[in-house]
PDB file of C-alpha atoms in Angstrom:
ATOM      1  CA  MET A 299      15.519  10.528  -2.533  1.00  0.00           C
ATOM      2  CA  ALA A 300      14.602  13.971  -2.346  1.00  0.00           C
ATOM      3  CA  MET A 301      14.978  14.078   1.312  1.00  0.00           C
ATOM      4  CA  TRP A 302      18.518  13.475   0.472  1.00  0.00           C
ATOM      5  CA  ASP A 303      18.866  15.647  -1.982  1.00  0.00           C
ATOM      6  CA  ARG A 304      17.455  18.533   0.581  1.00  0.00           C
ATOM      7  CA  ILE A 305      20.172  17.080   3.454  1.00  0.00           C
ATOM      8  CA  LYS A 306      22.810  17.162   0.528  1.00  0.00           C
ATOM      9  CA  ASP A 307      22.059  21.170   0.114  1.00  0.00           C
ATOM     10  CA  GLN A 308      21.944  22.023   3.523  1.00  0.00           C
ATOM     11  CA  ALA A 309      25.047  19.644   4.234  1.00  0.00           C
ATOM     12  CA  LYS A 310      26.748  21.734   1.511  1.00  0.00           C
ATOM     13  CA  GLY A 311      25.607  25.059   2.641  1.00  0.00           C
ATOM     14  CA  LEU A 312      26.991  24.534   5.956  1.00  0.00           C
ATOM     15  CA  GLN A 313      30.387  23.437   4.148  1.00  0.00           C
ATOM     16  CA  GLN A 314      30.080  26.759   2.345  1.00  0.00           C
ATOM     17  CA  GLN A 315      29.893  28.875   5.797  1.00  0.00           C
ATOM     18  CA  ALA A 316      32.844  27.094   6.885  1.00  0.00           C
ATOM     19  CA  GLN A 317      34.811  27.634   4.154  1.00  0.00           C
ATOM     20  CA  GLY A 318      34.089  31.413   4.567  1.00  0.00           C
ATOM     21  CA  ALA A 319      35.147  31.249   7.321  1.00  0.00           C
ATOM     22  CA  ARG A 320      38.522  30.565   6.106  1.00  0.00           C
ATOM     23  CA  GLY A 321      41.280  33.304   4.609  1.00  0.00           C
ATOM     24  CA  PRO A 322      42.824  33.044   0.918  1.00  0.00           C
ATOM     25  CA  ALA A 323      45.329  30.870   2.192  1.00  0.00           C
ATOM     26  CA  GLY A 324      42.698  28.064   3.751  1.00  0.00           C
ATOM     27  CA  GLN A 325      44.036  29.327   7.154  1.00  0.00           C
ATOM     28  CA  ARG A 326      41.404  29.707  10.180  1.00  0.00           C
ATOM     29  CA  GLN A 327      40.774  32.949  10.585  1.00  0.00           C
ATOM     30  CA  PRO A 328      40.679  34.046  14.591  1.00  0.00           C
ATOM     31  CA  GLY A 329      37.185  33.675  15.941  1.00  0.00           C
ATOM     32  CA  THR A 330      34.993  31.778  13.573  1.00  0.00           C
ATOM     33  CA  GLY A 331      35.496  28.373  14.605  1.00  0.00           C
ATOM     34  CA  GLY A 332      35.624  25.826  12.149  1.00  0.00           C
ATOM     35  CA  PRO A 333      34.780  21.756  11.641  1.00  0.00           C
ATOM     36  CA  GLY A 334      34.436  20.525  14.924  1.00  0.00           C
ATOM     37  CA  ALA A 335      34.638  23.504  16.911  1.00  0.00           C
ATOM     38  CA  SER A 336      31.750  23.967  19.198  1.00  0.00           C
ATOM     39  CA  GLY A 337      28.995  26.205  17.654  1.00  0.00           C
ATOM     40  CA  GLY A 338      30.908  25.943  14.676  1.00  0.00           C
ATOM     41  CA  SER A 339      29.418  24.463  10.846  1.00  0.00           C
ATOM     42  CA  LYS A 340      29.629  20.665  12.263  1.00  0.00           C
ATOM     43  CA  GLU A 341      27.435  20.975  15.247  1.00  0.00           C
ATOM     44  CA  LYS A 342      24.860  22.781  13.115  1.00  0.00           C
ATOM     45  CA  LEU A 343      25.322  19.601  10.425  1.00  0.00           C
ATOM     46  CA  VAL A 344      24.938  17.270  13.278  1.00  0.00           C
ATOM     47  CA  GLY A 345      21.629  18.692  14.571  1.00  0.00           C
ATOM     48  CA  LEU A 346      20.040  18.426  11.041  1.00  0.00           C
ATOM     49  CA  LEU A 347      21.333  14.930  10.420  1.00  0.00           C
ATOM     50  CA  LYS A 348      19.651  13.920  13.866  1.00  0.00           C
ATOM     51  CA  SER A 349      16.706  15.651  13.049  1.00  0.00           C
ATOM     52  CA  GLN A 350      16.627  14.013   8.883  1.00  0.00           C
ATOM     53  CA  LEU A 351      17.466  10.915  10.695  1.00  0.00           C
ATOM     54  CA  GLY A 352      14.453  11.082  13.093  1.00  0.00           C
ATOM     55  CA  SER A 353      12.112  11.771  10.103  1.00  0.00           C
ATOM     56  CA  LEU A 354      13.180   8.091   8.832  1.00  0.00           C
ATOM     57  CA  LYS A 355      12.575   6.546  11.975  1.00  0.00           C
ATOM     58  CA  THR A 356       9.478   4.348  10.562  1.00  0.00           C
ATOM     59  CA  GLU A 357      11.977   3.374   7.215  1.00  0.00           C
ATOM     60  CA  LEU A 358      15.092   1.825   9.821  1.00  0.00           C
ATOM     61  CA  LYS A 359      13.643  -1.073  11.205  1.00  0.00           C
ATOM     62  CA  SER A 360      16.134  -3.832   9.617  1.00  0.00           C
ATOM     63  CA  GLY A 361      18.492  -5.746  11.017  1.00  0.00           C
ATOM     64  CA  ALA A 362      21.381  -4.439   8.638  1.00  0.00           C
ATOM     65  CA  TYR A 363      20.857  -1.097   9.770  1.00  0.00           C
ATOM     66  CA  ARG A 364      20.758  -1.942  13.747  1.00  0.00           C
ATOM     67  CA  ASP A 365      24.080  -4.343  12.949  1.00  0.00           C
ATOM     68  CA  ALA A 366      25.810  -1.647  10.917  1.00  0.00           C
ATOM     69  CA  SER A 367      24.975   1.509  13.191  1.00  0.00           C
ATOM     70  CA  MET A 368      26.013   0.001  16.228  1.00  0.00           C
ATOM     71  CA  ALA A 369      29.626  -1.208  14.415  1.00  0.00           C
ATOM     72  CA  MET A 370      29.545   2.659  13.428  1.00  0.00           C
ATOM     73  CA  CYS A 371      28.548   3.655  17.057  1.00  0.00           C
ATOM     74  CA  ALA A 372      31.488   1.361  18.090  1.00  0.00           C
ATOM     75  CA  LEU A 373      34.281   2.812  15.505  1.00  0.00           C
ATOM     76  CA  VAL A 374      33.505   6.268  16.535  1.00  0.00           C
ATOM     77  CA  ALA A 375      33.799   5.576  19.815  1.00  0.00           C
ATOM     78  CA  ALA A 376      37.010   3.889  19.661  1.00  0.00           C
ATOM     79  CA  ALA A 377      38.336   6.163  17.002  1.00  0.00           C
ATOM     80  CA  ASP A 378      41.462   7.325  18.996  1.00  0.00           C
ATOM     81  CA  GLY A 379      42.280   4.059  19.728  1.00  0.00           C
ATOM     82  CA  SER A 380      41.149   3.676  23.191  1.00  0.00           C
ATOM     83  CA  VAL A 381      37.276   3.666  24.876  1.00  0.00           C
ATOM     84  CA  ASP A 382      37.288   4.059  28.775  1.00  0.00           C
ATOM     85  CA  PRO A 383      34.254   2.676  30.376  1.00  0.00           C
ATOM     86  CA  ALA A 384      33.229   6.134  31.170  1.00  0.00           C
ATOM     87  CA  GLU A 385      33.277   7.058  27.569  1.00  0.00           C
ATOM     88  CA  ARG A 386      30.994   3.396  27.015  1.00  0.00           C
ATOM     89  CA  HIS A 387      28.665   4.082  28.970  1.00  0.00           C
ATOM     90  CA  HIS A 388      28.155   7.768  27.390  1.00  0.00           C
ATOM     91  CA  VAL A 389      27.730   6.357  24.225  1.00  0.00           C
ATOM     92  CA  GLU A 390      25.677   3.192  25.329  1.00  0.00           C
ATOM     93  CA  ASN A 391      23.246   6.027  26.737  1.00  0.00           C
ATOM     94  CA  LEU A 392      23.394   7.998  23.496  1.00  0.00           C
ATOM     95  CA  ILE A 393      22.335   4.919  21.746  1.00  0.00           C
ATOM     96  CA  LEU A 394      20.072   3.957  24.080  1.00  0.00           C
ATOM     97  CA  GLN A 395      18.031   7.845  23.648  1.00  0.00           C
ATOM     98  CA  ASN A 396      18.251   7.919  20.001  1.00  0.00           C
ATOM     99  CA  ASP A 397      14.810   8.204  18.634  1.00  0.00           C
ATOM    100  CA  VAL A 398      15.118   5.626  15.570  1.00  0.00           C
ATOM    101  CA  LEU A 399      17.582   3.255  17.580  1.00  0.00           C
ATOM    102  CA  GLN A 400      14.271   2.966  20.010  1.00  0.00           C
ATOM    103  CA  ASN A 401      12.876   0.578  17.334  1.00  0.00           C
ATOM    104  CA  PHE A 402      15.021  -1.968  18.165  1.00  0.00           C
ATOM    105  CA  PRO A 403      15.516  -3.888  21.775  1.00  0.00           C
ATOM    106  CA  PRO A 404      17.839  -2.036  24.173  1.00  0.00           C
ATOM    107  CA  GLU A 405      19.910  -5.072  25.198  1.00  0.00           C
ATOM    108  CA  GLN A 406      20.599  -6.245  21.458  1.00  0.00           C
ATOM    109  CA  LEU A 407      22.029  -3.048  21.073  1.00  0.00           C
ATOM    110  CA  ARG A 408      24.378  -2.870  24.056  1.00  0.00           C
ATOM    111  CA  GLN A 409      24.922  -6.572  22.927  1.00  0.00           C
ATOM    112  CA  ARG A 410      26.559  -5.527  18.755  1.00  0.00           C
ATOM    113  CA  PHE A 411      27.867  -2.305  20.817  1.00  0.00           C
ATOM    114  CA  ASN A 412      30.103  -3.758  23.154  1.00  0.00           C
ATOM    115  CA  ARG A 413      30.986  -6.779  21.227  1.00  0.00           C
ATOM    116  CA  HIS A 414      32.842  -4.298  18.494  1.00  0.00           C
ATOM    117  CA  VAL A 415      34.030  -1.952  21.253  1.00  0.00           C
ATOM    118  CA  ASP A 416      35.062  -5.425  22.824  1.00  0.00           C
ATOM    119  CA  GLN A 417      37.042  -6.364  19.738  1.00  0.00           C
ATOM    120  CA  LEU A 418      38.449  -3.023  18.837  1.00  0.00           C
ATOM    121  CA  MET A 419      40.360  -2.727  22.134  1.00  0.00           C
ATOM    122  CA  PHE A 420      41.413  -6.196  22.256  1.00  0.00           C
ATOM    123  CA  ASN A 421      42.722  -5.829  18.372  1.00  0.00           C
ATOM    124  CA  PHE A 422      41.990  -2.198  17.142  1.00  0.00           C
ATOM    125  CA  GLN A 423      42.861  -3.474  13.475  1.00  0.00           C
ATOM    126  CA  GLN A 424      41.030  -6.661  13.144  1.00  0.00           C
ATOM    127  CA  GLY A 425      38.228  -4.996  14.801  1.00  0.00           C
ATOM    128  CA  LYS A 426      37.739  -2.377  12.402  1.00  0.00           C
ATOM    129  CA  ALA A 427      37.953  -4.679   9.808  1.00  0.00           C
ATOM    130  CA  ASP A 428      35.178  -6.626  11.407  1.00  0.00           C
ATOM    131  CA  ALA A 429      33.278  -3.264  12.227  1.00  0.00           C
ATOM    132  CA  MET A 430      33.637  -2.400   8.231  1.00  0.00           C
ATOM    133  CA  GLN A 431      32.531  -5.750   7.307  1.00  0.00           C
ATOM    134  CA  GLU A 432      29.324  -5.178   9.678  1.00  0.00           C
ATOM    135  CA  ILE A 433      28.895  -1.743   8.066  1.00  0.00           C
ATOM    136  CA  ALA A 434      29.228  -2.590   4.282  1.00  0.00           C
ATOM    137  CA  LYS A 435      26.161  -4.922   4.826  1.00  0.00           C
ATOM    138  CA  ALA A 436      23.870  -1.582   4.978  1.00  0.00           C
ATOM    139  CA  ALA A 437      24.775  -0.910   1.749  1.00  0.00           C
ATOM    140  CA  LYS A 438      22.439  -2.575  -0.263  1.00  0.00           C
ATOM    141  CA  LYS A 439      19.817  -0.036   0.477  1.00  0.00           C
ATOM    142  CA  PRO A 440      21.093   3.838   0.210  1.00  0.00           C
ATOM    143  CA  VAL A 441      18.807   5.184   2.525  1.00  0.00           C
ATOM    144  CA  GLU A 442      19.793   2.846   5.328  1.00  0.00           C
ATOM    145  CA  ALA A 443      23.395   3.438   4.114  1.00  0.00           C
ATOM    146  CA  LYS A 444      22.749   6.720   4.505  1.00  0.00           C
ATOM    147  CA  ALA A 445      21.504   6.712   7.692  1.00  0.00           C
ATOM    148  CA  VAL A 446      24.235   4.306   9.506  1.00  0.00           C
ATOM    149  CA  VAL A 447      26.892   7.746   8.399  1.00  0.00           C
ATOM    150  CA  GLN A 448      23.993   9.724   9.803  1.00  0.00           C
ATOM    151  CA  THR A 449      23.952   7.628  13.189  1.00  0.00           C
ATOM    152  CA  GLY A 450      27.781   7.944  13.449  1.00  0.00           C
ATOM    153  CA  PHE A 451      28.103  11.650  12.755  1.00  0.00           C
ATOM    154  CA  VAL A 452      25.332  11.856  15.574  1.00  0.00           C
ATOM    155  CA  ILE A 453      27.506   9.971  18.312  1.00  0.00           C
ATOM    156  CA  ALA A 454      30.585  11.609  17.307  1.00  0.00           C
ATOM    157  CA  GLY A 455      29.212  15.120  17.416  1.00  0.00           C
ATOM    158  CA  ALA A 456      27.226  14.861  20.181  1.00  0.00           C
ATOM    159  CA  ASP A 457      29.965  16.640  22.802  1.00  0.00           C
ATOM    160  CA  GLY A 458      30.138  19.570  19.634  1.00  0.00           C
ATOM    161  CA  TYR A 459      33.464  18.532  18.666  1.00  0.00           C
ATOM    162  CA  ILE A 460      34.257  15.845  15.921  1.00  0.00           C
ATOM    163  CA  ALA A 461      37.645  14.649  16.498  1.00  0.00           C
ATOM    164  CA  PRO A 462      39.730  14.276  13.474  1.00  0.00           C
ATOM    165  CA  ALA A 463      39.826  10.143  14.271  1.00  0.00           C
ATOM    166  CA  GLU A 464      36.001  10.442  14.403  1.00  0.00           C
ATOM    167  CA  ALA A 465      35.746  11.856  10.923  1.00  0.00           C
ATOM    168  CA  GLN A 466      38.407   9.600   9.619  1.00  0.00           C
ATOM    169  CA  VAL A 467      36.330   6.450  10.717  1.00  0.00           C
ATOM    170  CA  LEU A 468      33.373   8.341   8.885  1.00  0.00           C
ATOM    171  CA  ARG A 469      35.043   8.739   5.725  1.00  0.00           C
ATOM    172  CA  GLU A 470      36.005   5.662   5.828  1.00  0.00           C
ATOM    173  CA  ALA A 471      32.155   4.091   6.470  1.00  0.00           C
ATOM    174  CA  CYS A 472      31.200   6.276   4.361  1.00  0.00           C
ATOM    175  CA  VAL A 473      33.780   5.048   1.129  1.00  0.00           C
ATOM    176  CA  ALA A 474      32.448   0.855   2.539  1.00  0.00           C
ATOM    177  CA  LEU A 475      29.197   2.127   1.961  1.00  0.00           C
ATOM    178  CA  GLY A 476      29.401   3.560  -1.061  1.00  0.00           C
ATOM    179  CA  VAL A 477      28.314   7.091  -0.213  1.00  0.00           C
ATOM    180  CA  SER A 478      30.199  10.139  -0.952  1.00  0.00           C
ATOM    181  CA  PRO A 479      31.999  11.409   2.399  1.00  0.00           C
ATOM    182  CA  GLN A 480      31.052  14.767   0.652  1.00  0.00           C
ATOM    183  CA  GLU A 481      27.847  14.626   1.259  1.00  0.00           C
ATOM    184  CA  PHE A 482      28.207  14.794   4.471  1.00  0.00           C
ATOM    185  CA  GLY A 483      31.436  17.840   4.158  1.00  0.00           C
ATOM    186  CA  LEU A 484      33.583  15.006   5.260  1.00  0.00           C
TER     187      LEU A 484
END
């Protein structure tokens, strides 16, 4: 549990840095970037979460984590309502290169990710509901629940930017997993 406390403290520090870039009225100051901005606090948070996730590799070997993570990755990829072939391929590569997800056979990961993306593209609302049900199964183990959110954050922030639609699905996943979105600066 101490590790999650460190992550939470580090996330709070990064969130405070981001808030410090705002003026008294809460408006962003020129040249300060902000959440989702390249080089901003979200990018640092993604790096931190990726590192912390890697340190949990030996604990994250369950099918529930695998399945919930693939549903999370699909939701992040489809957050804006569409996934073009290039984006699908890019996210697939991120999944296969992820140190923690290398605990699982690549074909299992591809199959689960693509099944969720296909469902989301066929009927977004039903696909989202199915993905959230899969994600919620990881709520039984707090370490896995937080790791699913971290995995989604790493995928969402791979381009240095977390789009508002991506942040929204990450928040919804936090709720489904019983994890505080504030722990992740959401």
